[in-house]
Coordinates of C-alpha atoms and ligand atoms in Angstrom, one line a residue:
X1 CA -84.3 98.1 -25.4
X2 CA -84.1 101.5 -27.1
X3 CA -84.9 104.5 -24.7
X4 CA -85.9 107.9 -25.8
X5 CA -83.9 111.1 -24.6
X6 CA -85.0 114.6 -24.6
X7 CA -83.4 117.1 -27.2
X8 CA -83.1 119.6 -24.2
X9 CA -81.0 116.9 -22.4
X10 CA -82.4 117.8 -19.0
X11 CA -84.5 114.7 -18.3
X12 CA -83.5 111.1 -18.1
X13 CA -84.3 108.9 -21.1
X14 CA -87.6 107.0 -20.9
X15 CA -89.1 103.9 -22.5
X16 CA -91.3 104.2 -25.6
X17 CA -94.6 104.0 -23.9
X18 CA -93.8 106.9 -21.6
X19 CA -92.5 109.1 -24.5
X20 CA -95.6 108.3 -26.5
X21 CA -98.1 109.0 -23.7
X22 CA -96.3 112.2 -22.5
X23 CA -95.7 113.6 -26.1
X24 CA -93.4 116.4 -24.8
X25 CA -90.5 115.7 -22.4
X26 CA -90.8 117.4 -19.0
X27 CA -88.0 119.7 -19.9
X28 CA -90.0 120.8 -22.9
X29 CA -87.6 119.0 -25.3
X30 CA -88.6 116.4 -27.9
X31 CA -88.0 112.7 -27.6
X32 CA -85.4 111.1 -29.8
X33 CA -84.2 107.4 -29.9
X34 CA -80.9 106.9 -28.0
X35 CA -79.7 104.5 -30.6
X36 CA -80.8 104.3 -34.2
X37 CA -81.2 100.7 -35.5
X38 CA -79.5 99.9 -38.8
X39 CA -81.3 97.9 -41.5
X40 CA -78.9 95.9 -43.7
X41 CA -79.0 96.4 -47.5
X42 CA -80.1 92.7 -47.8
X43 CA -83.1 93.5 -45.5
X44 CA -83.9 96.7 -47.5
X45 CA -83.8 94.6 -50.7
X46 CA -86.3 92.2 -49.2
X47 CA -88.8 95.2 -48.8
X48 CA -89.2 95.2 -52.5
X49 CA -91.5 92.1 -52.2
X50 CA -93.3 93.3 -49.0
X51 CA -96.6 95.2 -48.6
X52 CA -96.6 98.6 -47.1
X53 CA -98.0 97.5 -43.7
X54 CA -95.3 94.7 -43.5
X55 CA -92.5 97.2 -44.0
X56 CA -94.1 99.5 -41.4
X57 CA -94.0 96.6 -39.0
X58 CA -90.5 95.7 -39.8
X59 CA -89.2 99.2 -39.4
X60 CA -91.0 100.1 -36.2
X61 CA -90.3 96.8 -34.5
X62 CA -86.6 97.7 -34.6
X63 CA -87.3 100.7 -32.4
X64 CA -89.9 99.0 -30.2
X65 CA -88.1 95.6 -29.5
X66 CA -89.0 94.5 -26.0
X67 CA -91.6 97.2 -25.6
X68 CA -94.5 95.6 -27.7
X69 CA -95.3 92.2 -28.8
X70 CA -94.5 91.6 -32.5
X71 CA -97.9 90.3 -33.2
X72 CA -99.7 93.1 -31.5
X73 CA -97.5 95.5 -33.6
X74 CA -98.4 93.6 -36.8
X75 CA -102.1 94.0 -36.0
X76 CA -101.6 97.7 -35.5
X77 CA -99.7 98.3 -38.7
X78 CA -102.2 96.1 -40.7
X79 CA -105.1 98.1 -39.5
X80 CA -103.4 101.5 -39.8
X81 CA -102.3 101.0 -43.4
X82 CA -105.3 99.7 -45.2
X83 CA -105.0 102.1 -48.2
X84 CA -102.9 102.6 -51.3
X85 CA -99.5 104.3 -51.4
X86 CA -99.1 105.1 -55.1
X87 CA -96.0 106.1 -56.9
X88 CA -96.4 108.0 -60.1
X89 CA -93.7 108.0 -62.7
X90 CA -93.1 111.6 -64.1
X91 CA -90.2 111.3 -66.5
X92 CA -86.7 109.7 -66.8
X93 CA -86.1 108.2 -63.3
X94 CA -88.2 110.9 -61.5
X95 CA -91.3 110.0 -59.5
X96 CA -93.9 111.4 -57.2
X97 CA -94.9 109.5 -54.0
X98 CA -98.5 110.2 -53.3
X99 CA -99.2 110.1 -49.6
X100 CA -102.9 111.2 -50.0
X101 CA -104.9 108.1 -50.1
X102 CA -105.7 107.9 -46.4
X103 CA -109.0 108.8 -44.8
X104 CA -108.3 112.5 -44.7
X105 CA -106.3 112.6 -47.9
X106 CA -103.2 114.1 -46.3
X107 CA -99.9 112.5 -45.4
X108 CA -100.7 113.2 -41.7
X109 CA -102.8 110.1 -41.8
X110 CA -99.7 107.9 -42.0
X111 CA -98.4 109.2 -38.6
X112 CA -101.7 109.8 -36.8
X113 CA -103.2 106.4 -37.5
X114 CA -100.3 104.5 -36.1
X115 CA -99.8 106.8 -33.1
X116 CA -103.5 106.4 -32.2
X117 CA -103.3 102.6 -32.3
X118 CA -100.1 102.4 -30.3
X119 CA -101.7 104.7 -27.7
X120 CA -104.8 102.6 -27.5
X121 CA -102.6 99.5 -27.0
X122 CA -100.8 100.8 -24.0
X123 CA -103.9 102.4 -22.5
X124 CA -105.8 99.1 -22.8
X125 CA -103.0 97.3 -21.0
X126 CA -103.0 99.8 -18.2
X127 CA -106.8 100.3 -17.9
X128 CA -106.2 104.1 -18.4
X129 CA -108.2 106.6 -20.3
X130 CA -107.0 109.6 -22.2
X131 CA -108.7 112.7 -23.7
X132 CA -107.0 114.1 -26.7
X133 CA -107.4 117.9 -26.9
X134 CA -106.3 119.6 -30.0
X135 CA -106.8 122.9 -31.8
X136 CA -106.8 123.0 -35.6
X137 CA -106.7 125.4 -38.5
X138 CA -107.6 122.6 -40.8
X139 CA -105.7 119.4 -41.6
X140 CA -104.3 118.3 -38.2
X141 CA -107.7 118.3 -36.6
X142 CA -109.3 116.0 -39.2
X143 CA -106.4 113.7 -39.3
X144 CA -106.4 113.4 -35.5
X145 CA -110.2 113.0 -35.3
X146 CA -110.2 110.3 -38.0
X147 CA -107.2 108.4 -36.6
X148 CA -108.8 108.1 -33.1
X149 CA -112.3 107.7 -34.3
X150 CA -113.9 104.5 -32.9
X151 CA -111.0 103.6 -30.7
X152 CA -111.4 102.5 -27.1
X153 CA -110.1 104.2 -24.0
X154 CA -109.7 107.5 -25.9
X155 CA -111.9 110.5 -26.4
X156 CA -111.2 113.4 -28.8
X157 CA -112.1 117.0 -28.6
X158 CA -111.1 119.3 -31.5
X159 CA -111.4 123.1 -31.5
X160 CA -111.5 125.0 -34.7
X161 CA -112.1 128.7 -35.7
X162 CA -115.4 128.8 -37.5
X163 CA -114.3 131.3 -40.1
X164 CA -110.8 129.9 -40.9
X165 CA -111.6 126.4 -41.8
X166 CA -113.1 125.4 -45.3
X167 CA -116.3 123.6 -45.3
X168 CA -114.7 120.5 -46.7
X169 CA -112.2 120.5 -43.9
X170 CA -114.9 121.1 -41.3
X171 CA -117.0 118.2 -42.6
X172 CA -114.0 115.8 -42.4
X173 CA -114.3 116.3 -38.6
X174 CA -117.9 117.0 -37.9
X175 CA -119.4 114.0 -39.7
X176 CA -117.7 111.4 -37.4
X177 CA -119.5 111.3 -34.0
X178 CA -118.8 108.4 -31.6
X179 CA -115.8 109.3 -29.4
X180 CA -115.1 112.6 -31.3
X181 CA -116.5 115.9 -30.2
X182 CA -115.9 119.0 -32.4
X183 CA -116.2 122.5 -31.1
X184 CA -116.4 125.6 -33.4
X185 CA -115.3 128.9 -31.9
X186 CA -116.2 132.4 -33.1
X187 CA -112.5 133.2 -32.7
X188 CA -109.1 132.9 -34.4
X189 CA -106.9 129.8 -34.5
X190 CA -104.5 131.4 -31.9
X191 CA -107.5 131.7 -29.4
X192 CA -108.4 128.0 -29.9
X193 CA -104.8 127.1 -29.2
X194 CA -104.8 129.4 -26.1
X195 CA -107.8 127.5 -24.6
X196 CA -106.1 124.2 -25.2
X197 CA -102.9 125.4 -23.5
X198 CA -104.9 126.7 -20.5
X199 CA -106.7 123.4 -20.1
X200 CA -103.4 121.5 -20.1
X201 CA -102.2 123.5 -17.1
X202 CA -105.5 123.5 -15.1
X203 CA -105.3 121.2 -12.1
X204 CA -109.1 120.9 -12.0
X205 CA -108.9 119.0 -15.3
X206 CA -106.1 116.7 -14.3
X207 CA -108.6 113.9 -13.9
X208 CA -109.3 113.9 -17.6
X209 CA -105.9 112.6 -18.6
X210 CA -105.2 115.2 -21.2
X211 CA -102.9 114.6 -24.1
X212 CA -102.2 116.7 -27.2
X213 CA -101.3 114.0 -29.7
X214 CA -99.5 116.8 -31.6
X215 CA -97.0 116.6 -34.4
X216 CA -93.9 116.3 -32.2
X217 CA -95.0 113.0 -30.6
X218 CA -92.3 110.3 -31.1
X219 CA -95.3 108.0 -32.0
X220 CA -95.8 110.1 -35.1
X221 CA -92.1 110.3 -36.0
X222 CA -91.4 106.6 -36.4
X223 CA -94.2 105.9 -38.9
X224 CA -92.9 108.7 -41.0
X225 CA -89.7 106.8 -41.6
X226 CA -91.5 103.9 -43.4
X227 CA -92.6 105.4 -46.7
X228 CA -89.0 106.3 -47.6
X229 CA -88.0 102.7 -47.4
X230 CA -91.1 101.7 -49.2
X231 CA -90.8 104.0 -52.1
X232 CA -87.1 103.3 -52.6
X233 CA -87.7 99.5 -52.5
X234 CA -90.7 99.6 -54.9
X235 CA -88.8 101.7 -57.5
X236 CA -85.6 99.8 -57.2
X237 CA -87.3 96.4 -57.8
X238 CA -85.5 94.7 -60.6
X239 CA -83.1 97.8 -61.1
X240 CA -79.7 98.4 -59.7
X241 CA -80.4 101.9 -58.2
X242 CA -77.9 102.4 -55.4
X243 CA -79.0 105.8 -54.2
X244 CA -82.0 108.0 -54.1
X245 CA -82.7 111.7 -53.8
X246 CA -85.9 112.8 -52.0
X247 CA -87.6 116.1 -52.1
X248 CA -89.9 116.9 -49.2
X249 CA -92.3 119.9 -48.8
X250 CA -91.7 120.9 -45.2
X251 CA -93.4 123.0 -42.5
X252 CA -92.8 121.6 -39.0
X253 CA -90.2 119.2 -40.3
X254 CA -91.7 116.0 -39.0
X255 CA -91.9 114.4 -42.5
X256 CA -88.4 115.4 -43.3
X257 CA -87.1 114.0 -39.9
X258 CA -88.6 110.7 -40.8
X259 CA -86.5 110.7 -43.9
X260 CA -83.3 111.8 -42.0
X261 CA -83.8 108.8 -39.6
X262 CA -84.3 106.5 -42.5
X263 CA -81.0 107.7 -43.9
X264 CA -79.3 107.0 -40.5
X265 CA -80.9 103.6 -40.6
X266 CA -79.1 102.7 -43.8
X267 CA -81.3 103.9 -46.6
X268 CA -78.9 105.1 -49.3
X269 CA -80.3 108.7 -49.5
X270 CA -77.7 110.7 -51.5
X271 CA -79.3 114.1 -50.9
X272 CA -82.3 115.4 -49.1
X273 CA -84.0 118.3 -50.6
X274 CA -85.9 120.3 -47.9
X275 CA -88.4 122.5 -49.7
X276 CA -90.1 125.4 -47.8
X277 CA -92.4 128.0 -48.9
X278 CA -91.6 131.7 -48.2
X279 CA -91.1 130.8 -44.5
X280 CA -87.4 130.3 -45.3
X281 CA -85.9 130.3 -41.8
X282 CA -84.3 126.9 -42.4
X283 CA -82.7 127.4 -45.9
X284 CA -81.2 130.6 -44.3
X285 CA -79.9 128.7 -41.3
X286 CA -78.3 126.1 -43.5
X287 CA -76.5 128.8 -45.5
X288 CA -75.4 131.1 -42.7
X289 CA -75.4 129.0 -39.6
X290 CA -77.4 131.6 -37.9
X291 CA -80.9 130.7 -36.9
X292 CA -83.7 133.3 -36.7
X293 CA -87.4 132.3 -36.6
X294 CA -90.0 134.1 -38.6
X295 CA -92.6 135.6 -36.3
X296 CA -95.4 135.9 -37.2
X297 CA -95.2 133.3 -40.0
X298 CA -95.9 134.3 -43.5
X299 CA -99.2 133.2 -45.1
X300 CA -98.5 131.2 -48.1
X301 CA -100.7 129.1 -50.4
X302 CA -99.2 125.8 -49.0
X303 CA -100.9 126.7 -45.7
X304 CA -99.9 123.6 -43.8
X305 CA -96.3 124.7 -44.2
X306 CA -96.7 128.3 -42.8
X307 CA -94.3 127.6 -40.0
X308 CA -91.9 130.4 -38.8
X309 CA -90.2 128.0 -36.4
X310 CA -90.3 124.3 -37.2
X311 CA -90.6 122.4 -33.9
X312 CA -88.8 119.3 -35.2
X313 CA -85.8 121.4 -36.1
X314 CA -84.4 120.7 -32.6
X315 CA -84.4 117.0 -33.6
X316 CA -82.5 117.6 -36.8
X317 CA -79.9 119.7 -34.8
X318 CA -79.7 116.9 -32.3
X319 CA -79.0 114.4 -35.1
X320 CA -76.0 116.6 -36.2
X321 CA -74.7 116.9 -32.6
X322 CA -76.0 120.3 -31.7
X323 CA -78.6 121.4 -29.1
X324 CA -81.5 123.8 -30.0
X325 CA -84.2 124.5 -27.4
X326 CA -87.9 124.9 -27.9
X327 CA -87.6 128.7 -28.4
X328 CA -85.0 128.2 -31.2
X329 CA -82.0 129.1 -29.1
X330 CA -78.9 127.1 -30.3
X331 CA -76.6 126.4 -27.3
X332 CA -74.4 124.0 -29.2
X333 CA -73.9 124.4 -32.9
X334 CA -74.5 121.3 -35.0
X335 CA -72.0 120.1 -37.7
X336 CA -73.1 122.5 -40.4
X337 CA -70.7 121.2 -42.9
X338 CA -72.1 117.7 -42.8
X339 CA -75.6 119.1 -42.8
X340 CA -74.8 121.0 -46.0
X341 CA -73.4 117.8 -47.6
X342 CA -76.6 115.9 -46.8
X343 CA -79.2 118.5 -47.3
X344 CA -80.2 121.1 -50.1
X345 CA -82.5 123.7 -48.6
X346 CA -84.7 125.7 -50.8
X347 CA -87.4 128.4 -50.5
X348 CA -90.3 128.5 -53.0
X349 CA -92.4 131.6 -53.4
X350 CA -96.2 131.5 -53.9
X351 CA -95.7 132.7 -57.5
X352 CA -93.4 129.8 -58.2
X353 CA -95.7 127.4 -56.5
X354 CA -98.6 128.4 -58.8
X355 CA -96.4 128.4 -61.9
X356 CA -95.2 124.9 -61.1
X357 CA -98.7 123.5 -60.7
X358 CA -99.3 124.8 -64.3
X359 CA -95.9 123.6 -65.6
X360 CA -96.1 120.1 -64.2
X361 CA -99.6 119.6 -65.6
X362 CA -98.6 121.1 -69.0
X363 CA -95.4 119.1 -69.4
X364 CA -96.1 115.8 -67.7
X365 CA -99.8 115.7 -66.8
X366 CA -98.6 115.7 -63.2
X367 CA -101.4 117.0 -61.0
X368 CA -100.0 118.7 -57.8
X369 CA -101.5 120.7 -55.1
X370 CA -99.7 123.7 -53.5
X371 CA -97.7 121.6 -51.0
X372 CA -96.6 119.0 -53.5
X373 CA -95.8 121.8 -55.9
X374 CA -93.3 123.2 -53.4
X375 CA -91.6 119.8 -53.2
X376 CA -91.5 119.4 -57.0
X377 CA -90.2 122.9 -57.5
X378 CA -87.5 122.1 -55.0
X379 CA -86.4 119.1 -57.0
X380 CA -86.4 121.2 -60.2
X381 CA -84.4 123.9 -58.5
X382 CA -81.8 121.3 -57.3
X383 CA -81.5 119.8 -60.8
X384 CA -81.0 123.3 -62.2
X385 CA -78.2 124.0 -59.8
X386 CA -76.4 120.7 -59.6
X387 CA -77.2 119.3 -63.0
X388 CA -79.5 116.5 -64.2
X389 CA -78.6 112.9 -64.0
X390 CA -81.2 111.0 -66.0
X391 CA -80.4 107.7 -64.3
X392 CA -80.4 109.0 -60.8
X393 CA -83.6 108.0 -58.9
X394 CA -85.5 111.1 -57.7
X395 CA -88.6 111.0 -55.5
X396 CA -90.7 114.0 -54.6
X397 CA -93.4 113.8 -52.0
X398 CA -97.0 114.8 -52.6
X399 CA -98.5 115.4 -49.1
X400 CA -102.2 116.2 -49.8
X401 CA -104.7 115.2 -52.5
X402 CA -105.3 118.0 -55.0
X403 CA -109.0 117.7 -54.5
X404 CA -108.5 119.3 -51.1
X405 CA -107.7 122.5 -52.9
X406 CA -110.4 122.9 -55.6
X407 CA -110.3 126.6 -55.7
X408 CA -106.6 126.9 -56.4
X409 CA -106.6 124.1 -59.0
X410 CA -109.6 125.5 -60.6
X411 CA -108.0 129.0 -60.9
X412 CA -104.7 127.6 -62.3
X413 CA -105.8 124.7 -64.4
X414 CA -109.4 125.4 -65.1
X415 CA -110.9 122.2 -63.8
X416 CA -111.9 120.6 -60.5
X417 CA -109.9 117.6 -59.5
X418 CA -111.9 114.5 -59.0
X419 CA -112.5 113.5 -55.3
X420 CA -110.6 110.5 -53.9
X421 CA -113.1 107.8 -52.5
X422 CA -112.2 108.9 -48.9
X423 CA -113.7 112.4 -49.5
X424 CA -116.8 111.2 -51.5
X425 CA -120.1 111.6 -49.9
X426 CA -119.0 114.1 -47.4
X427 CA -121.3 116.8 -48.7
X428 CA -124.4 114.8 -47.8
X429 CA -123.4 113.5 -44.5
X430 CA -124.9 114.9 -41.4
X431 CA -122.8 117.3 -39.4
X432 CA -122.6 117.6 -35.7
X433 CA -120.7 120.1 -33.7
X434 CA -121.0 122.4 -30.8
X435 CA -120.4 126.2 -30.7
X436 CA -118.9 128.0 -27.8
X437 CA -117.8 131.5 -27.1
X438 CA -114.1 131.9 -26.7
X439 CA -114.0 132.2 -22.9
X440 CA -112.0 129.7 -21.0
X441 CA -114.8 129.3 -18.4
X442 CA -117.3 128.1 -21.0
X443 CA -114.7 125.7 -22.4
X444 CA -113.8 124.3 -19.0
X445 CA -117.4 123.7 -18.0
X446 CA -118.0 122.0 -21.4
X447 CA -115.2 119.5 -20.7
X448 CA -116.4 119.0 -17.1
X449 CA -120.1 118.4 -18.1
X450 CA -119.3 116.0 -21.0
X451 CA -116.5 114.0 -19.3
X452 CA -117.2 113.3 -15.7
Ligands
PLP1 C1 -98.4 119.1 -42.3 C2 -98.3 119.1 -43.7 C3 -97.1 119.4 -44.4 C4 -95.8 119.7 -43.6 O1 -95.3 118.6 -42.9 P1 -94.3 118.8 -41.7 O2 -94.1 117.4 -41.1 O3 -94.9 119.7 -40.8 O4 -93.1 119.4 -42.3 C5 -97.0 119.5 -45.8 N1 -98.1 119.3 -46.5 C6 -99.3 119.0 -46.0 C7 -100.4 118.8 -46.9 C8 -99.4 119.0 -44.6 O5 -100.7 118.7 -44.1

């Protein structure tokens, strides 16, 4: 049975269920698997003929052996992955993996839907309840609210800043109902975050069983391994590709960590391109070996990647034998040489992001939104520096649907991208949300009144 250790190394390893329901380790570190299961190349070849949810089952069961029944897990992956995972051929052997067909049209659906169902399973077995409390500046809140929507044993409260969330983003949360409550605050995102943090440390609210379901949960990391295997297996079908290069637009580094784990599990990833926006603390770290976070983070077009200190970086450092705590302090340097052999780090400016949206459309009729454009620009930069190999398999990840960014696409390309089915009809659905002032007292009494 694989246990999960904390990257801060100050707590004993715990079973998956505990890591999942806790989220953060008691020493504030992130949970990592003690051993990484290896998938043989024969098994990877078999993935070519499997559906996405079957591969999701096969990859996760190797981490969860002895901790969940195989058929329960199969039900979970089947219900979590009931949407398409398209691969778009661009030119030569270069492709874009579109992770934007889930209910909120962002790649966060992949992780959130699986985590939600795993939590529901363990809570049902234990007759426990949980209240997920999360603050959002846009995408995370809707992915979480949608993932937990309608599940048993779990309620969800999402706080958002009234002025900082687009109306489309807001409607993705406020048109749900059932076990999901949404609160708009006349405040900034940081104020919303502060209220959530205070609630977590308030003993009067212990009875609620609060959990954050945030991006560092191990239950979100494991599902993010799957699409790397899936895309390789799909594209290799009938070909002899023996390696792949991925480019990943990165913010908090959860997506990229999924890929790094896939590599350790045996997926032949030749190089990993980590593409950041102007928040370039990682590419600098990779080059110099010195880590300095960017505080406050820089506001870029690819807003979900405006992260001045990626929380999952401590997991990457752990994978390379180092120790980085939650503040970014490195107490043991990872193997930088090996990291540089495996990873190409690149920072893409907003000007380049816009130019790449225009270029990709003009040259290849490839429609990208700002996050995917950073990924594609990273791939182009790599090819420029290292040289192009027309036969090499390259896959760049698109993490959101272009229709989520109508203003930017309109300004650059002169048209409005068509809505994916998941976002259709949102405009006419009835919204329901509460408004509160930003005092903690008001928020606390809201929680106590609505959840007795
Ligand atoms: C969250 C997000 C990212 C960044 O993913 P990380 O796992 O935080 O690196 C990139 N693109 C979009 C659209 C996102 O929502």
